[in-house]
Amino acid sequence: MTDAGNDWNNWKVDCPVYIVLDIPSPAAEKIQSFRKEFDPERSKLPVEITLTGSSGTGLVSQGQTVREIAEHLERAAKEIHPFYICFDKVERFPGTDIYFLKVKESPELLSAQKKISECGIRFDPSPYPFQAHCTIALRKEILCLRKQFDLLFIDFPKEPIRLDMLSVYAMKDANSCEILHKIALS
C-alpha cells in the first residue's frame, strides 16, 4: 500500500474521484507528447486507463473516506495480477471531441474493471458501457480538419504494455489531479 500522504486518509470524497491503471514508461511519455500537441491542458495529467469514473462504472460516490476506498481496493488488488494490454487505434467518442486510444480486447482488463467496480466501494451510475481507453485529447473547441486527421493517425505505442499499478486520483478541477492512493498489483 502506498498513500500519497496521511492527510488524505480521513478526507471524504467531495469532487470527482477516479480509479485507474497507470500506463508506465516509455508509453506514458509518448502519449504525453500527443497530449502536448493536441490538448496541452491535459498533458499535465497522468497517463492511465480509467477503470471507474468514466465508462462502465461512474465516479466514486461522495462521502466515502480515502481510507475506506483504500481498504476495499487493497482486497480487490490481491485478486488482480499484472497483465499486458495493446492499443488498437485512435477513436473519438460519438458526438464529442474526446479522442482516445482504444485498447484491444483484454479479458484481464475486463476482469480487473469488474473486480474494482464490485469491491465494495460505492459508485455513481454511468450511462455508458465500459470502453477500455486512454484519453489523448478532450477538446473544448473543435480541432480543425487537418488536426483531426493528424490525431486519428498518430503513431501510437503498438508494443504490449505491462499494467501493474492501480491509482486513485481526485480531480478538483479539469486540469490537475491529486494522487490519493497507489497499489502495486502482485
Coordinates of N, CA and C in Angstrom, one line a residue:
M1 N 0.8 -1.2 0.0 CA 0.0 0.0 0.0 C 0.9 1.2 0.0
T2 N 0.5 2.2 -0.8 CA 1.2 3.5 -0.9 C 0.2 4.6 -0.7
D3 N 0.3 5.3 0.3 CA -0.5 6.5 0.4 C 0.2 7.7 -0.1
A4 N -0.5 8.6 -0.7 CA 0.1 9.8 -1.2 C 0.4 10.8 0.0
G5 N -0.2 10.5 1.1 CA 0.0 11.3 2.3 C -1.1 11.0 3.3
N6 N -0.7 10.9 4.6 CA -1.7 10.6 5.6 C -2.8 11.7 5.7
D7 N -2.5 12.9 5.2 CA -3.5 13.9 5.2 C -4.8 13.5 4.4
W8 N -4.6 12.6 3.4 CA -5.8 12.2 2.6 C -6.6 11.1 3.3
N9 N -6.1 10.4 4.2 CA -6.7 9.2 4.7 C -8.2 9.4 5.2
N10 N -8.3 10.5 5.9 CA -9.7 10.8 6.5 C -10.5 11.8 5.7
W11 N -9.9 12.2 4.5 CA -10.6 13.1 3.7 C -11.8 12.4 3.0
K12 N -13.0 13.0 3.0 CA -14.2 12.5 2.4 C -14.3 13.0 1.0
V13 N -14.6 12.1 0.1 CA -14.7 12.4 -1.3 C -15.8 13.5 -1.5
D14 N -15.4 14.7 -2.1 CA -16.3 15.8 -2.4 C -16.1 16.3 -3.8
C15 N -15.4 15.6 -4.6 CA -15.1 16.0 -6.0 C -14.9 14.7 -6.9
P16 N -14.8 14.9 -8.2 CA -14.6 13.6 -9.0 C -13.4 12.8 -8.6
V17 N -13.6 11.5 -8.3 CA -12.5 10.6 -8.0 C -12.6 9.4 -8.9
Y18 N -11.4 9.1 -9.5 CA -11.3 8.0 -10.4 C -10.3 6.9 -9.9
I19 N -10.6 5.7 -10.3 CA -9.7 4.6 -10.1 C -9.1 4.2 -11.5
V20 N -7.8 4.1 -11.6 CA -7.2 3.9 -12.9 C -6.1 2.9 -12.8
L21 N -5.6 2.4 -14.0 CA -4.4 1.7 -14.1 C -3.4 2.6 -14.8
D22 N -2.3 2.8 -14.1 CA -1.3 3.7 -14.7 C -0.5 3.1 -15.9
I23 N -0.3 3.8 -16.9 CA 0.5 3.4 -18.0 C 1.9 3.8 -17.8
P24 N 2.8 2.8 -17.8 CA 4.2 3.1 -17.4 C 5.0 3.7 -18.6
S25 N 6.3 4.1 -18.3 CA 7.2 4.5 -19.3 C 7.6 3.3 -20.2
P26 N 8.0 3.5 -21.4 CA 8.1 4.7 -22.2 C 6.8 5.1 -22.9
A27 N 5.8 4.2 -22.8 CA 4.5 4.5 -23.5 C 3.9 5.8 -22.9
A28 N 4.0 6.0 -21.6 CA 3.4 7.2 -21.0 C 3.9 8.5 -21.6
E29 N 5.2 8.5 -21.8 CA 5.9 9.7 -22.3 C 5.4 10.0 -23.8
K30 N 5.3 8.9 -24.5 CA 4.9 9.0 -25.9 C 3.4 9.6 -26.0
I31 N 2.6 9.1 -25.1 CA 1.2 9.6 -25.1 C 1.2 11.0 -24.6
Q32 N 2.0 11.4 -23.6 CA 2.1 12.7 -23.1 C 2.5 13.7 -24.3
S33 N 3.4 13.2 -25.2 CA 3.8 14.1 -26.3 C 2.6 14.4 -27.2
F34 N 1.7 13.4 -27.4 CA 0.5 13.6 -28.2 C -0.4 14.6 -27.5
R35 N -0.6 14.5 -26.2 CA -1.4 15.4 -25.5 C -0.8 16.8 -25.6
K36 N 0.5 17.0 -25.5 CA 1.1 18.3 -25.6 C 0.7 19.0 -27.0
E37 N 0.7 18.1 -28.0 CA 0.4 18.7 -29.3 C -1.1 19.0 -29.5
F38 N -1.9 18.1 -29.1 CA -3.4 18.2 -29.4 C -4.2 18.7 -28.3
D39 N -3.8 18.7 -27.0 CA -4.5 19.2 -25.9 C -3.6 19.5 -24.7
P40 N -2.9 20.6 -24.9 CA -1.8 21.0 -23.9 C -2.3 21.0 -22.4
E41 N -3.6 21.3 -22.2 CA -4.0 21.3 -20.8 C -4.0 19.9 -20.2
R42 N -4.3 18.9 -21.0 CA -4.3 17.5 -20.5 C -2.9 16.9 -20.3
S43 N -2.0 17.6 -20.9 CA -0.6 17.0 -20.9 C 0.0 16.9 -19.5
K44 N -0.6 17.6 -18.6 CA -0.1 17.6 -17.2 C -0.7 16.5 -16.4
L45 N -1.8 15.8 -16.9 CA -2.5 14.8 -16.2 C -1.8 13.4 -16.4
P46 N -1.9 12.5 -15.4 CA -1.3 11.2 -15.6 C -1.8 10.4 -16.8
V47 N -1.0 9.6 -17.4 CA -1.4 8.8 -18.5 C -1.9 7.5 -17.9
E48 N -3.2 7.1 -18.2 CA -3.8 6.0 -17.5 C -5.0 5.4 -18.3
I49 N -5.4 4.3 -17.8 CA -6.7 3.7 -18.3 C -7.7 3.7 -17.2
T50 N -8.8 4.4 -17.4 CA -9.7 4.6 -16.3 C -10.6 3.4 -16.1
L51 N -10.6 2.9 -14.9 CA -11.5 1.7 -14.6 C -12.8 2.2 -14.1
T52 N -12.8 3.2 -13.3 CA -14.1 3.8 -12.7 C -14.0 5.3 -12.9
G53 N -15.2 5.9 -13.1 CA -15.3 7.3 -13.2 C -15.6 7.8 -14.6
S54 N -15.6 6.9 -15.6 CA -15.8 7.3 -17.0 C -16.9 6.4 -17.5
S55 N -16.5 5.4 -18.3 CA -17.5 4.5 -18.8 C -17.6 3.2 -18.0
G56 N -18.7 2.6 -18.0 CA -18.9 1.3 -17.3 C -19.3 1.5 -15.8
T57 N -18.5 2.2 -15.1 CA -18.8 2.4 -13.7 C -18.5 3.9 -13.4
G58 N -19.4 4.6 -12.7 CA -19.3 6.0 -12.5 C -18.2 6.4 -11.5
L59 N -18.2 7.7 -11.2 CA -17.3 8.2 -10.2 C -17.5 7.6 -8.8
V60 N -16.5 7.6 -8.0 CA -16.6 7.2 -6.6 C -17.7 8.1 -6.0
S61 N -18.7 7.5 -5.3 CA -19.7 8.3 -4.7 C -19.2 9.2 -3.5
Q62 N -19.7 10.4 -3.4 CA -19.2 11.3 -2.4 C -19.5 10.8 -1.0
G63 N -18.7 11.3 0.0 CA -18.9 10.9 1.4 C -18.0 9.8 1.9
Q64 N -17.4 9.0 1.0 CA -16.5 7.9 1.5 C -15.2 8.5 1.8
T65 N -14.5 7.9 2.8 CA -13.1 8.4 3.0 C -12.1 7.7 2.2
V66 N -11.0 8.3 2.0 CA -9.9 7.6 1.2 C -9.5 6.3 1.9
R67 N -9.5 6.3 3.2 CA -9.1 5.1 4.0 C -10.1 4.0 3.6
E68 N -11.4 4.3 3.6 CA -12.4 3.2 3.2 C -12.2 2.7 1.8
I69 N -11.9 3.6 0.9 CA -11.7 3.3 -0.5 C -10.5 2.4 -0.6
A70 N -9.4 2.8 0.1 CA -8.1 2.1 0.0 C -8.3 0.7 0.5
E71 N -9.0 0.5 1.6 CA -9.2 -0.8 2.2 C -9.9 -1.7 1.2
H72 N -10.9 -1.3 0.6 CA -11.6 -2.1 -0.5 C -10.7 -2.4 -1.6
L73 N -10.0 -1.4 -2.1 CA -9.0 -1.6 -3.2 C -7.9 -2.6 -2.9
E74 N -7.4 -2.5 -1.7 CA -6.3 -3.4 -1.2 C -6.8 -4.9 -1.4
R75 N -8.0 -5.2 -0.9 CA -8.6 -6.5 -1.0 C -8.8 -6.9 -2.5
A76 N -9.3 -6.0 -3.3 CA -9.6 -6.4 -4.7 C -8.2 -6.6 -5.4
A77 N -7.2 -5.7 -5.1 CA -6.0 -5.8 -5.8 C -5.3 -7.1 -5.6
K78 N -5.5 -7.8 -4.5 CA -4.9 -9.1 -4.3 C -5.4 -10.2 -5.3
E79 N -6.5 -9.9 -5.9 CA -7.0 -10.8 -7.0 C -6.7 -10.4 -8.4
I80 N -6.0 -9.3 -8.5 CA -5.6 -8.8 -9.9 C -4.1 -8.8 -10.0
H81 N -3.6 -9.5 -11.0 CA -2.2 -9.7 -11.2 C -1.8 -8.8 -12.4
P82 N -0.5 -8.3 -12.4 CA -0.1 -7.5 -13.6 C -0.4 -8.3 -14.9
F83 N -0.8 -7.5 -15.9 CA -1.1 -8.1 -17.2 C -0.7 -7.1 -18.3
Y84 N -0.8 -7.5 -19.5 CA -0.4 -6.7 -20.7 C -1.6 -6.3 -21.5
I85 N -1.6 -5.1 -22.0 CA -2.6 -4.6 -23.0 C -1.8 -4.1 -24.2
C86 N -2.6 -4.0 -25.3 CA -2.1 -3.3 -26.5 C -3.2 -2.3 -27.0
F87 N -2.7 -1.2 -27.5 CA -3.6 -0.3 -28.1 C -4.0 -0.7 -29.5
D88 N -5.2 -0.4 -29.9 CA -5.7 -0.8 -31.2 C -5.7 0.3 -32.2
K89 N -6.3 1.4 -31.8 CA -6.4 2.5 -32.8 C -6.9 3.8 -32.0
V90 N -6.8 4.9 -32.7 CA -7.4 6.2 -32.1 C -8.8 6.2 -32.6
E91 N -9.7 6.6 -31.6 CA -11.1 6.8 -31.9 C -11.6 8.1 -31.2
R92 N -12.8 8.4 -31.5 CA -13.4 9.6 -31.0 C -14.8 9.1 -30.4
F93 N -15.1 9.5 -29.2 CA -16.4 9.2 -28.7 C -17.5 9.9 -29.5
P94 N -18.5 9.2 -29.9 CA -19.6 9.9 -30.8 C -20.2 11.1 -30.1
G95 N -20.3 12.2 -31.0 CA -20.9 13.4 -30.5 C -20.0 14.3 -29.6
T96 N -18.8 13.9 -29.5 CA -17.9 14.7 -28.6 C -16.6 15.0 -29.3
D97 N -15.7 15.8 -28.7 CA -14.4 16.0 -29.2 C -13.4 15.3 -28.2
I98 N -13.8 14.1 -27.8 CA -12.9 13.3 -26.9 C -12.2 12.3 -27.8
Y99 N -10.9 12.4 -27.9 CA -10.1 11.4 -28.7 C -9.4 10.5 -27.8
F100 N -9.3 9.2 -28.1 CA -8.7 8.3 -27.2 C -8.0 7.1 -27.9
L101 N -7.1 6.5 -27.2 CA -6.5 5.2 -27.7 C -7.4 4.1 -27.2
K102 N -8.0 3.3 -28.2 CA -8.8 2.2 -27.8 C -7.9 1.0 -27.5
V103 N -8.2 0.3 -26.4 CA -7.4 -0.9 -26.0 C -8.0 -2.1 -26.7
K104 N -7.1 -2.9 -27.3 CA -7.5 -4.2 -27.9 C -8.2 -5.0 -26.8
E105 N -9.1 -5.9 -27.2 CA -9.8 -6.7 -26.3 C -8.9 -7.4 -25.3
S106 N -9.2 -7.3 -24.0 CA -8.3 -7.9 -23.0 C -9.2 -8.4 -21.9
P107 N -9.3 -9.8 -21.8 CA -10.1 -10.4 -20.7 C -9.6 -10.0 -19.3
E108 N -8.2 -9.8 -19.2 CA -7.7 -9.4 -17.9 C -8.1 -8.0 -17.5
L109 N -8.1 -7.1 -18.5 CA -8.6 -5.7 -18.2 C -10.1 -5.7 -17.8
L110 N -10.9 -6.5 -18.5 CA -12.3 -6.5 -18.2 C -12.5 -7.1 -16.8
S111 N -11.7 -8.1 -16.5 CA -11.8 -8.8 -15.1 C -11.4 -7.8 -14.1
A112 N -10.3 -7.0 -14.3 CA -9.9 -6.0 -13.3 C -10.9 -5.0 -13.1
Q113 N -11.5 -4.5 -14.2 CA -12.6 -3.4 -14.1 C -13.8 -4.0 -13.3
K114 N -14.2 -5.2 -13.5 CA -15.3 -5.8 -12.8 C -15.0 -6.0 -11.3
K115 N -13.8 -6.5 -11.0 CA -13.4 -6.7 -9.6 C -13.4 -5.3 -8.9
I116 N -12.9 -4.3 -9.5 CA -12.9 -3.0 -8.8 C -14.3 -2.4 -8.7
S117 N -15.1 -2.6 -9.7 CA -16.5 -2.0 -9.6 C -17.4 -2.7 -8.6
E118 N -17.0 -4.0 -8.3 CA -17.8 -4.8 -7.3 C -17.1 -5.0 -6.0
C119 N -16.0 -4.2 -5.7 CA -15.2 -4.4 -4.5 C -15.8 -3.9 -3.2
G120 N -16.9 -3.2 -3.2 CA -17.5 -2.6 -2.0 C -17.5 -1.1 -2.0
I121 N -16.7 -0.5 -2.8 CA -16.8 1.0 -3.0 C -18.1 1.4 -3.6
R122 N -18.7 2.5 -3.1 CA -19.9 2.9 -3.7 C -19.6 3.9 -4.9
F123 N -20.2 3.6 -6.0 CA -20.0 4.4 -7.2 C -21.3 5.0 -7.7
D124 N -21.2 6.2 -8.4 CA -22.4 6.8 -9.0 C -22.6 6.0 -10.3
P125 N -23.8 6.0 -10.8 CA -24.1 5.3 -12.1 C -23.4 5.9 -13.3
S126 N -23.1 5.1 -14.3 CA -22.6 5.7 -15.5 C -23.6 5.3 -16.7
P127 N -23.9 6.2 -17.5 CA -24.8 5.9 -18.6 C -24.2 5.2 -19.8
Y128 N -22.8 5.0 -19.7 CA -22.1 4.4 -20.8 C -21.5 3.0 -20.5
P129 N -21.5 2.1 -21.4 CA -20.9 0.8 -21.2 C -19.3 1.0 -21.1
F130 N -18.7 0.1 -20.4 CA -17.2 0.2 -20.3 C -16.5 0.1 -21.6
Q131 N -15.7 1.1 -21.9 CA -14.8 1.2 -23.1 C -13.4 1.4 -22.6
A132 N -12.6 0.4 -22.6 CA -11.2 0.5 -22.2 C -10.5 1.5 -23.1
H133 N -9.9 2.5 -22.5 CA -9.3 3.6 -23.4 C -8.3 4.4 -22.5
C134 N -7.5 5.1 -23.3 CA -6.6 6.1 -22.7 C -6.9 7.5 -23.5
T135 N -7.4 8.5 -22.8 CA -7.7 9.7 -23.4 C -6.5 10.5 -23.9
I136 N -6.5 10.9 -25.1 CA -5.4 11.8 -25.7 C -5.8 13.2 -25.6
A137 N -7.1 13.5 -26.1 CA -7.5 14.9 -26.1 C -9.0 15.0 -25.8
L138 N -9.3 16.0 -24.9 CA -10.6 16.3 -24.5 C -10.8 17.8 -24.8
R139 N -11.2 18.1 -26.0 CA -11.2 19.4 -26.5 C -12.4 20.3 -26.1
K140 N -12.1 21.5 -25.8 CA -13.2 22.5 -25.5 C -13.6 23.1 -26.8
E141 N -12.7 23.3 -27.7 CA -13.0 23.8 -29.0 C -12.7 22.7 -30.1
I142 N -13.4 22.7 -31.2 CA -13.3 21.7 -32.2 C -11.9 21.9 -32.9
L143 N -11.2 20.8 -33.1 CA -10.0 20.8 -33.9 C -10.3 21.0 -35.4
C144 N -9.4 21.7 -36.0 CA -9.5 21.9 -37.5 C -9.4 20.5 -38.1
L145 N -9.9 20.3 -39.3 CA -10.0 19.0 -40.0 C -8.6 18.4 -40.1
R146 N -7.6 19.3 -40.4 CA -6.2 18.7 -40.5 C -5.7 18.1 -39.2
K147 N -6.0 18.8 -38.1 CA -5.6 18.3 -36.8 C -6.3 17.1 -36.4
Q148 N -7.6 17.0 -36.8 CA -8.4 15.8 -36.5 C -7.8 14.6 -37.3
F149 N -7.4 14.8 -38.5 CA -6.8 13.8 -39.3 C -5.5 13.4 -38.7
D150 N -4.7 14.3 -38.4 CA -3.4 14.0 -37.8 C -3.5 13.2 -36.5
L151 N -4.5 13.6 -35.7 CA -4.7 12.9 -34.4 C -5.2 11.5 -34.6
L152 N -6.1 11.3 -35.6 CA -6.6 9.9 -35.9 C -5.5 9.0 -36.4
F153 N -4.4 9.5 -36.9 CA -3.4 8.7 -37.5 C -2.0 8.8 -36.8
I154 N -2.0 9.2 -35.5 CA -0.7 9.3 -34.8 C -0.1 7.9 -34.7
D155 N 1.2 7.9 -34.5 CA 2.0 6.7 -34.4 C 2.1 6.3 -32.9
F156 N 1.0 5.7 -32.4 CA 0.8 5.3 -31.0 C 1.7 4.1 -30.7
P157 N 1.9 3.9 -29.4 CA 2.7 2.7 -29.0 C 1.9 1.4 -29.4
K158 N 2.6 0.5 -30.1 CA 2.0 -0.7 -30.6 C 2.4 -2.0 -29.8
E159 N 3.5 -1.8 -29.1 CA 4.1 -2.9 -28.3 C 3.2 -3.2 -27.1
P160 N 3.2 -4.5 -26.6 CA 2.4 -4.7 -25.3 C 2.9 -3.9 -24.2
I161 N 2.0 -3.4 -23.4 CA 2.3 -2.6 -22.2 C 1.9 -3.3 -20.9
R162 N 2.8 -3.4 -20.0 CA 2.5 -4.1 -18.7 C 1.9 -3.1 -17.8
L163 N 0.7 -3.5 -17.3 CA 0.0 -2.7 -16.3 C 0.1 -3.4 -14.9
D164 N 0.7 -2.7 -14.0 CA 0.9 -3.3 -12.7 C 0.7 -2.3 -11.5
M165 N 0.1 -1.2 -11.8 CA -0.2 -0.2 -10.7 C -1.6 0.4 -10.8
L166 N -2.3 0.3 -9.7 CA -3.6 0.9 -9.5 C -3.4 2.3 -8.8
S167 N -4.2 3.3 -9.3 CA -4.1 4.6 -8.6 C -5.5 5.1 -8.4
V168 N -5.6 6.0 -7.3 CA -6.9 6.7 -7.1 C -6.5 8.2 -7.2
Y169 N -7.2 8.9 -8.1 CA -7.0 10.3 -8.3 C -8.2 11.1 -8.0
A170 N -8.0 12.3 -7.4 CA -9.1 13.2 -7.2 C -8.8 14.4 -8.2
M171 N -9.9 14.8 -8.9 CA -9.7 16.0 -9.8 C -10.6 17.1 -9.3
K172 N -10.0 18.0 -8.6 CA -10.7 19.2 -8.0 C -11.0 20.2 -9.1
D173 N -10.2 20.1 -10.2 CA -10.5 20.9 -11.4 C -10.1 20.1 -12.6
A174 N -10.5 20.5 -13.8 CA -10.3 19.7 -15.0 C -8.8 19.5 -15.5
N175 N -7.9 20.3 -15.0 CA -6.6 20.3 -15.5 C -5.5 19.9 -14.4
S176 N -5.9 19.4 -13.3 CA -5.0 18.9 -12.3 C -5.6 17.8 -11.5
C177 N -4.8 17.0 -10.9 CA -5.3 15.9 -10.1 C -4.4 15.7 -8.9
E178 N -4.9 15.1 -7.9 CA -4.2 14.7 -6.7 C -4.2 13.2 -6.6
I179 N -3.0 12.6 -6.3 CA -2.9 11.2 -6.1 C -3.3 10.9 -4.7
L180 N -4.4 10.1 -4.5 CA -4.9 9.8 -3.2 C -4.3 8.5 -2.6
H181 N -4.1 7.5 -3.5 CA -3.6 6.2 -3.1 C -3.1 5.5 -4.3
K182 N -2.1 4.6 -4.1 CA -1.5 3.8 -5.1 C -1.3 2.4 -4.6
I183 N -1.6 1.4 -5.5 CA -1.4 0.0 -5.1 C -0.7 -0.8 -6.2
A184 N 0.4 -1.4 -5.9 CA 1.1 -2.3 -6.9 C 0.3 -3.6 -7.0
L185 N 0.1 -4.0 -8.2 CA -0.5 -5.3 -8.4 C 0.5 -6.4 -8.2
S186 N 0.2 -7.5 -7.6 CA 1.2 -8.6 -7.4 C 0.9 -9.9 -8.1

